[in-house]
Amino acid sequence: MARLAALLLLPVLIESVFSISFFLPVNSRKCLREEIHKDVLVTGEYEISEQANTKTNLKITDSSSHTLYSKEDAVKGKFAFTTEDYDMFEVCFESKSPMGTGRVPDQLVNLDMKHGVEKLKPLEVELRRLEDLSESIVNDFAYMKKREEEMRDTNESTNTRVLYFSIFSMCCLIGLATWQVFYLRRFFKAKKLIE
């Protein structure tokens, strides 16, 4: 009987599944903590409902504040890491919006985490990590391209303003010099120094 009970509990001990859904208010932070044993593969999937003018960041850290996974402007994705020690791990979602908190609906966050014996091979875990990294690099390049376009537009606008200001300054100086010549000529004629 004891062997039967042990066999029934074995799948529960081998793999633990953690699934949760919650609402994340705008400009707030929610963290979930879980203790995980040493040398355990942890995989997860997350999905966050999109909200206009709102960015949600995801960060997974251990008790020593080492970052195990980080994603800015997270919407949907997967992550994987292997624990090095028995430790408390923290999964934090942080919502940021420049619009403030008034009349902005909360975001729905779905998180599925699995740890224990997984069907993923180490190479698949590494490929998943590299896929997330390459997606992050592509997003960074898109952001840098957008910033470069904004800076180019600003430079062109500044260049145009400087050109118009230079023309205006030259016109003022020419006008002032012309007025000065006529004024001095009239003055000298009045003093009868020139004809």
PDB file of C-alpha atoms in Angstrom:
ATOM      1  CA  MET A   1       0.000   0.000   0.000  1.00  0.00           C
ATOM      2  CA  ALA A   2       2.848   2.377   0.851  1.00  0.00           C
ATOM      3  CA  ARG A   3       4.481   1.633  -2.531  1.00  0.00           C
ATOM      4  CA  LEU A   4       1.224   2.441  -4.333  1.00  0.00           C
ATOM      5  CA  ALA A   5       0.966   5.771  -2.489  1.00  0.00           C
ATOM      6  CA  ALA A   6       4.599   6.552  -3.345  1.00  0.00           C
ATOM      7  CA  LEU A   7       3.973   5.756  -7.015  1.00  0.00           C
ATOM      8  CA  LEU A   8       0.923   8.034  -7.064  1.00  0.00           C
ATOM      9  CA  LEU A   9       2.856  10.914  -5.460  1.00  0.00           C
ATOM     10  CA  LEU A  10       5.925  10.478  -7.702  1.00  0.00           C
ATOM     11  CA  PRO A  11       4.589  12.526 -10.655  1.00  0.00           C
ATOM     12  CA  VAL A  12       3.675  15.337  -8.255  1.00  0.00           C
ATOM     13  CA  LEU A  13       7.186  15.360  -6.808  1.00  0.00           C
ATOM     14  CA  ILE A  14       8.906  15.137 -10.193  1.00  0.00           C
ATOM     15  CA  GLU A  15       7.165  18.053 -11.851  1.00  0.00           C
ATOM     16  CA  SER A  16       5.442  21.026 -10.294  1.00  0.00           C
ATOM     17  CA  VAL A  17       3.148  23.255 -12.358  1.00  0.00           C
ATOM     18  CA  PHE A  18       2.352  26.757 -11.213  1.00  0.00           C
ATOM     19  CA  SER A  19      -0.367  28.600 -13.157  1.00  0.00           C
ATOM     20  CA  ILE A  20      -1.906  31.914 -12.138  1.00  0.00           C
ATOM     21  CA  SER A  21      -3.919  34.773 -13.621  1.00  0.00           C
ATOM     22  CA  PHE A  22      -4.299  38.185 -12.023  1.00  0.00           C
ATOM     23  CA  PHE A  23      -5.064  41.809 -12.838  1.00  0.00           C
ATOM     24  CA  LEU A  24      -2.178  44.281 -12.780  1.00  0.00           C
ATOM     25  CA  PRO A  25      -3.208  47.905 -12.119  1.00  0.00           C
ATOM     26  CA  VAL A  26      -1.469  50.644 -14.126  1.00  0.00           C
ATOM     27  CA  ASN A  27       1.708  52.095 -12.556  1.00  0.00           C
ATOM     28  CA  SER A  28       1.982  49.264 -10.043  1.00  0.00           C
ATOM     29  CA  ARG A  29       4.164  46.236  -9.355  1.00  0.00           C
ATOM     30  CA  LYS A  30       3.213  42.692  -8.396  1.00  0.00           C
ATOM     31  CA  CYS A  31       5.696  39.996  -7.422  1.00  0.00           C
ATOM     32  CA  LEU A  32       5.297  36.255  -6.913  1.00  0.00           C
ATOM     33  CA  ARG A  33       7.778  34.201  -4.888  1.00  0.00           C
ATOM     34  CA  GLU A  34       8.544  30.512  -4.873  1.00  0.00           C
ATOM     35  CA  GLU A  35      11.227  28.300  -3.346  1.00  0.00           C
ATOM     36  CA  ILE A  36      12.907  25.967  -5.832  1.00  0.00           C
ATOM     37  CA  HIS A  37      15.555  23.291  -5.203  1.00  0.00           C
ATOM     38  CA  LYS A  38      19.065  23.227  -6.641  1.00  0.00           C
ATOM     39  CA  ASP A  39      19.713  22.139 -10.268  1.00  0.00           C
ATOM     40  CA  VAL A  40      16.053  22.332 -11.289  1.00  0.00           C
ATOM     41  CA  LEU A  41      14.986  23.414 -14.750  1.00  0.00           C
ATOM     42  CA  VAL A  42      12.338  26.136 -14.606  1.00  0.00           C
ATOM     43  CA  THR A  43      10.335  27.010 -17.699  1.00  0.00           C
ATOM     44  CA  GLY A  44       7.449  29.370 -18.094  1.00  0.00           C
ATOM     45  CA  GLU A  45       5.094  31.173 -20.401  1.00  0.00           C
ATOM     46  CA  TYR A  46       3.452  34.534 -19.861  1.00  0.00           C
ATOM     47  CA  GLU A  47       0.839  36.588 -21.644  1.00  0.00           C
ATOM     48  CA  ILE A  48      -0.127  40.152 -20.744  1.00  0.00           C
ATOM     49  CA  SER A  49      -3.122  41.946 -22.217  1.00  0.00           C
ATOM     50  CA  GLU A  50      -2.027  44.968 -24.228  1.00  0.00           C
ATOM     51  CA  GLN A  51      -2.950  48.438 -23.026  1.00  0.00           C
ATOM     52  CA  ALA A  52      -2.422  51.676 -24.988  1.00  0.00           C
ATOM     53  CA  ASN A  53       0.419  53.867 -23.646  1.00  0.00           C
ATOM     54  CA  THR A  54       1.316  51.221 -21.056  1.00  0.00           C
ATOM     55  CA  LYS A  55       4.539  49.221 -20.877  1.00  0.00           C
ATOM     56  CA  THR A  56       4.858  46.159 -18.677  1.00  0.00           C
ATOM     57  CA  ASN A  57       8.255  44.854 -17.621  1.00  0.00           C
ATOM     58  CA  LEU A  58       8.965  41.316 -16.397  1.00  0.00           C
ATOM     59  CA  LYS A  59      11.937  40.481 -14.201  1.00  0.00           C
ATOM     60  CA  ILE A  60      12.882  37.195 -12.512  1.00  0.00           C
ATOM     61  CA  THR A  61      15.506  37.366  -9.748  1.00  0.00           C
ATOM     62  CA  ASP A  62      16.884  35.182  -6.989  1.00  0.00           C
ATOM     63  CA  SER A  63      17.327  36.184  -3.331  1.00  0.00           C
ATOM     64  CA  SER A  64      20.749  37.700  -4.160  1.00  0.00           C
ATOM     65  CA  SER A  65      19.092  40.017  -6.738  1.00  0.00           C
ATOM     66  CA  HIS A  66      20.761  38.224  -9.662  1.00  0.00           C
ATOM     67  CA  THR A  67      18.622  38.672 -12.774  1.00  0.00           C
ATOM     68  CA  LEU A  68      17.674  35.308 -14.288  1.00  0.00           C
ATOM     69  CA  TYR A  69      15.302  36.713 -16.921  1.00  0.00           C
ATOM     70  CA  SER A  70      14.324  40.232 -17.870  1.00  0.00           C
ATOM     71  CA  LYS A  71      11.996  41.557 -20.559  1.00  0.00           C
ATOM     72  CA  GLU A  72      10.983  45.167 -21.118  1.00  0.00           C
ATOM     73  CA  ASP A  73       7.660  45.949 -22.766  1.00  0.00           C
ATOM     74  CA  ALA A  74       6.638  42.311 -22.306  1.00  0.00           C
ATOM     75  CA  VAL A  75       3.449  41.103 -23.996  1.00  0.00           C
ATOM     76  CA  LYS A  76       3.851  37.371 -24.612  1.00  0.00           C
ATOM     77  CA  GLY A  77       6.782  35.031 -24.368  1.00  0.00           C
ATOM     78  CA  LYS A  78       8.597  32.131 -22.797  1.00  0.00           C
ATOM     79  CA  PHE A  79      11.551  31.830 -20.449  1.00  0.00           C
ATOM     80  CA  ALA A  80      13.778  29.078 -19.074  1.00  0.00           C
ATOM     81  CA  PHE A  81      16.599  28.864 -16.547  1.00  0.00           C
ATOM     82  CA  THR A  82      18.275  26.286 -14.310  1.00  0.00           C
ATOM     83  CA  THR A  83      18.644  26.962 -10.591  1.00  0.00           C
ATOM     84  CA  GLU A  84      22.147  26.876  -9.143  1.00  0.00           C
ATOM     85  CA  ASP A  85      21.157  26.684  -5.463  1.00  0.00           C
ATOM     86  CA  TYR A  86      18.131  26.047  -3.305  1.00  0.00           C
ATOM     87  CA  ASP A  87      16.727  29.563  -3.259  1.00  0.00           C
ATOM     88  CA  MET A  88      13.692  31.846  -3.210  1.00  0.00           C
ATOM     89  CA  PHE A  89      12.915  33.136  -6.675  1.00  0.00           C
ATOM     90  CA  GLU A  90      10.818  36.209  -7.420  1.00  0.00           C
ATOM     91  CA  VAL A  91       8.814  36.909 -10.586  1.00  0.00           C
ATOM     92  CA  CYS A  92       7.867  40.599 -10.813  1.00  0.00           C
ATOM     93  CA  PHE A  93       5.530  42.343 -13.258  1.00  0.00           C
ATOM     94  CA  GLU A  94       5.712  46.147 -13.317  1.00  0.00           C
ATOM     95  CA  SER A  95       3.281  48.325 -15.259  1.00  0.00           C
ATOM     96  CA  LYS A  96       4.285  51.856 -16.307  1.00  0.00           C
ATOM     97  CA  SER A  97       2.149  54.476 -18.028  1.00  0.00           C
ATOM     98  CA  PRO A  98       2.835  58.200 -18.537  1.00  0.00           C
ATOM     99  CA  MET A  99      -0.940  58.784 -18.679  1.00  0.00           C
ATOM    100  CA  GLY A 100      -1.421  58.165 -14.938  1.00  0.00           C
ATOM    101  CA  THR A 101      -3.816  55.738 -13.281  1.00  0.00           C
ATOM    102  CA  GLY A 102      -7.171  57.420 -13.893  1.00  0.00           C
ATOM    103  CA  ARG A 103      -9.714  55.530 -16.040  1.00  0.00           C
ATOM    104  CA  VAL A 104      -7.192  53.030 -17.368  1.00  0.00           C
ATOM    105  CA  PRO A 105      -8.317  49.396 -17.102  1.00  0.00           C
ATOM    106  CA  ASP A 106      -6.089  46.856 -15.353  1.00  0.00           C
ATOM    107  CA  GLN A 107      -4.027  44.455 -17.454  1.00  0.00           C
ATOM    108  CA  LEU A 108      -4.723  40.721 -17.305  1.00  0.00           C
ATOM    109  CA  VAL A 109      -1.564  38.686 -16.651  1.00  0.00           C
ATOM    110  CA  ASN A 110      -1.431  34.918 -17.258  1.00  0.00           C
ATOM    111  CA  LEU A 111       1.638  33.082 -15.966  1.00  0.00           C
ATOM    112  CA  ASP A 112       2.387  29.345 -16.306  1.00  0.00           C
ATOM    113  CA  MET A 113       5.557  28.069 -14.638  1.00  0.00           C
ATOM    114  CA  LYS A 114       6.827  24.514 -14.587  1.00  0.00           C
ATOM    115  CA  HIS A 115       9.769  23.157 -12.695  1.00  0.00           C
ATOM    116  CA  GLY A 116      11.122  19.715 -12.174  1.00  0.00           C
ATOM    117  CA  VAL A 117      11.826  17.060 -14.785  1.00  0.00           C
ATOM    118  CA  GLU A 118      10.984  18.584 -18.146  1.00  0.00           C
ATOM    119  CA  LYS A 119      10.942  17.178 -21.613  1.00  0.00           C
ATOM    120  CA  LEU A 120      13.207  20.005 -22.812  1.00  0.00           C
ATOM    121  CA  LYS A 121      16.784  19.106 -23.536  1.00  0.00           C
ATOM    122  CA  PRO A 122      19.581  21.508 -22.514  1.00  0.00           C
ATOM    123  CA  LEU A 123      20.024  22.497 -26.151  1.00  0.00           C
ATOM    124  CA  GLU A 124      16.322  23.387 -26.428  1.00  0.00           C
ATOM    125  CA  VAL A 125      16.552  25.475 -23.256  1.00  0.00           C
ATOM    126  CA  GLU A 126      19.566  27.312 -24.677  1.00  0.00           C
ATOM    127  CA  LEU A 127      17.775  27.819 -28.010  1.00  0.00           C
ATOM    128  CA  ARG A 128      14.745  29.259 -26.221  1.00  0.00           C
ATOM    129  CA  ARG A 129      16.995  31.626 -24.276  1.00  0.00           C
ATOM    130  CA  LEU A 130      18.753  32.673 -27.496  1.00  0.00           C
ATOM    131  CA  GLU A 131      15.391  33.188 -29.210  1.00  0.00           C
ATOM    132  CA  ASP A 132      14.290  35.551 -26.428  1.00  0.00           C
ATOM    133  CA  LEU A 133      17.652  37.318 -26.590  1.00  0.00           C
ATOM    134  CA  SER A 134      17.470  37.780 -30.381  1.00  0.00           C
ATOM    135  CA  GLU A 135      13.904  39.103 -30.084  1.00  0.00           C
ATOM    136  CA  SER A 136      15.108  41.585 -27.487  1.00  0.00           C
ATOM    137  CA  ILE A 137      17.971  42.688 -29.788  1.00  0.00           C
ATOM    138  CA  VAL A 138      15.574  43.170 -32.725  1.00  0.00           C
ATOM    139  CA  ASN A 139      13.291  45.284 -30.496  1.00  0.00           C
ATOM    140  CA  ASP A 140      16.297  47.340 -29.343  1.00  0.00           C
ATOM    141  CA  PHE A 141      17.345  47.975 -32.964  1.00  0.00           C
ATOM    142  CA  ALA A 142      13.802  49.044 -33.869  1.00  0.00           C
ATOM    143  CA  TYR A 143      13.796  51.440 -30.904  1.00  0.00           C
ATOM    144  CA  MET A 144      17.215  52.848 -31.887  1.00  0.00           C
ATOM    145  CA  LYS A 145      16.032  53.328 -35.491  1.00  0.00           C
ATOM    146  CA  LYS A 146      12.979  55.217 -34.254  1.00  0.00           C
ATOM    147  CA  ARG A 147      15.158  57.400 -31.996  1.00  0.00           C
ATOM    148  CA  GLU A 148      17.559  58.070 -34.906  1.00  0.00           C
ATOM    149  CA  GLU A 149      14.635  59.212 -37.076  1.00  0.00           C
ATOM    150  CA  GLU A 150      13.420  61.514 -34.305  1.00  0.00           C
ATOM    151  CA  MET A 151      16.932  62.947 -33.836  1.00  0.00           C
ATOM    152  CA  ARG A 152      17.310  63.487 -37.613  1.00  0.00           C
ATOM    153  CA  ASP A 153      13.988  65.353 -37.734  1.00  0.00           C
ATOM    154  CA  THR A 154      15.065  67.469 -34.762  1.00  0.00           C
ATOM    155  CA  ASN A 155      18.426  68.253 -36.422  1.00  0.00           C
ATOM    156  CA  GLU A 156      16.759  69.251 -39.692  1.00  0.00           C
ATOM    157  CA  SER A 157      14.285  71.462 -37.859  1.00  0.00           C
ATOM    158  CA  THR A 158      17.097  73.106 -35.870  1.00  0.00           C
ATOM    159  CA  ASN A 159      19.139  73.594 -39.044  1.00  0.00           C
ATOM    160  CA  THR A 160      16.194  75.351 -40.744  1.00  0.00           C
ATOM    161  CA  ARG A 161      15.634  77.620 -37.743  1.00  0.00           C
ATOM    162  CA  VAL A 162      19.335  78.546 -37.568  1.00  0.00           C
ATOM    163  CA  LEU A 163      19.305  79.361 -41.307  1.00  0.00           C
ATOM    164  CA  TYR A 164      16.271  81.645 -40.963  1.00  0.00           C
ATOM    165  CA  PHE A 165      17.744  83.294 -37.860  1.00  0.00           C
ATOM    166  CA  SER A 166      21.038  83.911 -39.725  1.00  0.00           C
ATOM    167  CA  ILE A 167      19.189  85.506 -42.678  1.00  0.00           C
ATOM    168  CA  PHE A 168      17.149  87.648 -40.270  1.00  0.00           C
ATOM    169  CA  SER A 169      20.349  88.730 -38.429  1.00  0.00           C
ATOM    170  CA  MET A 170      22.068  89.637 -41.713  1.00  0.00           C
ATOM    171  CA  CYS A 171      19.044  91.677 -42.853  1.00  0.00           C
ATOM    172  CA  CYS A 172      19.030  93.517 -39.503  1.00  0.00           C
ATOM    173  CA  LEU A 173      22.766  94.259 -39.754  1.00  0.00           C
ATOM    174  CA  ILE A 174      22.475  95.481 -43.374  1.00  0.00           C
ATOM    175  CA  GLY A 175      19.484  97.635 -42.451  1.00  0.00           C
ATOM    176  CA  LEU A 176      21.313  99.045 -39.404  1.00  0.00           C
ATOM    177  CA  ALA A 177      24.472  99.757 -41.446  1.00  0.00           C
ATOM    178  CA  THR A 178      22.421 101.494 -44.180  1.00  0.00           C
ATOM    179  CA  TRP A 179      20.568 103.590 -41.604  1.00  0.00           C
ATOM    180  CA  GLN A 180      23.877 104.466 -39.912  1.00  0.00           C
ATOM    181  CA  VAL A 181      25.415 105.632 -43.230  1.00  0.00           C
ATOM    182  CA  PHE A 182      22.370 107.840 -44.042  1.00  0.00           C
ATOM    183  CA  TYR A 183      22.235 109.193 -40.489  1.00  0.00           C
ATOM    184  CA  LEU A 184      25.954 110.084 -40.411  1.00  0.00           C
ATOM    185  CA  ARG A 185      25.750 111.643 -43.885  1.00  0.00           C
ATOM    186  CA  ARG A 186      22.827 113.828 -42.799  1.00  0.00           C
ATOM    187  CA  PHE A 187      24.638 114.703 -39.576  1.00  0.00           C
ATOM    188  CA  PHE A 188      27.823 115.723 -41.383  1.00  0.00           C
ATOM    189  CA  LYS A 189      25.786 117.738 -43.906  1.00  0.00           C
ATOM    190  CA  ALA A 190      24.002 119.511 -41.057  1.00  0.00           C
ATOM    191  CA  LYS A 191      27.387 120.366 -39.481  1.00  0.00           C
ATOM    192  CA  LYS A 192      28.567 121.432 -42.960  1.00  0.00           C
ATOM    193  CA  LEU A 193      31.528 119.074 -42.861  1.00  0.00           C
ATOM    194  CA  ILE A 194      30.599 117.517 -46.224  1.00  0.00           C
ATOM    195  CA  GLU A 195      28.540 118.737 -49.186  1.00  0.00           C
TER     196      GLU A 195
END
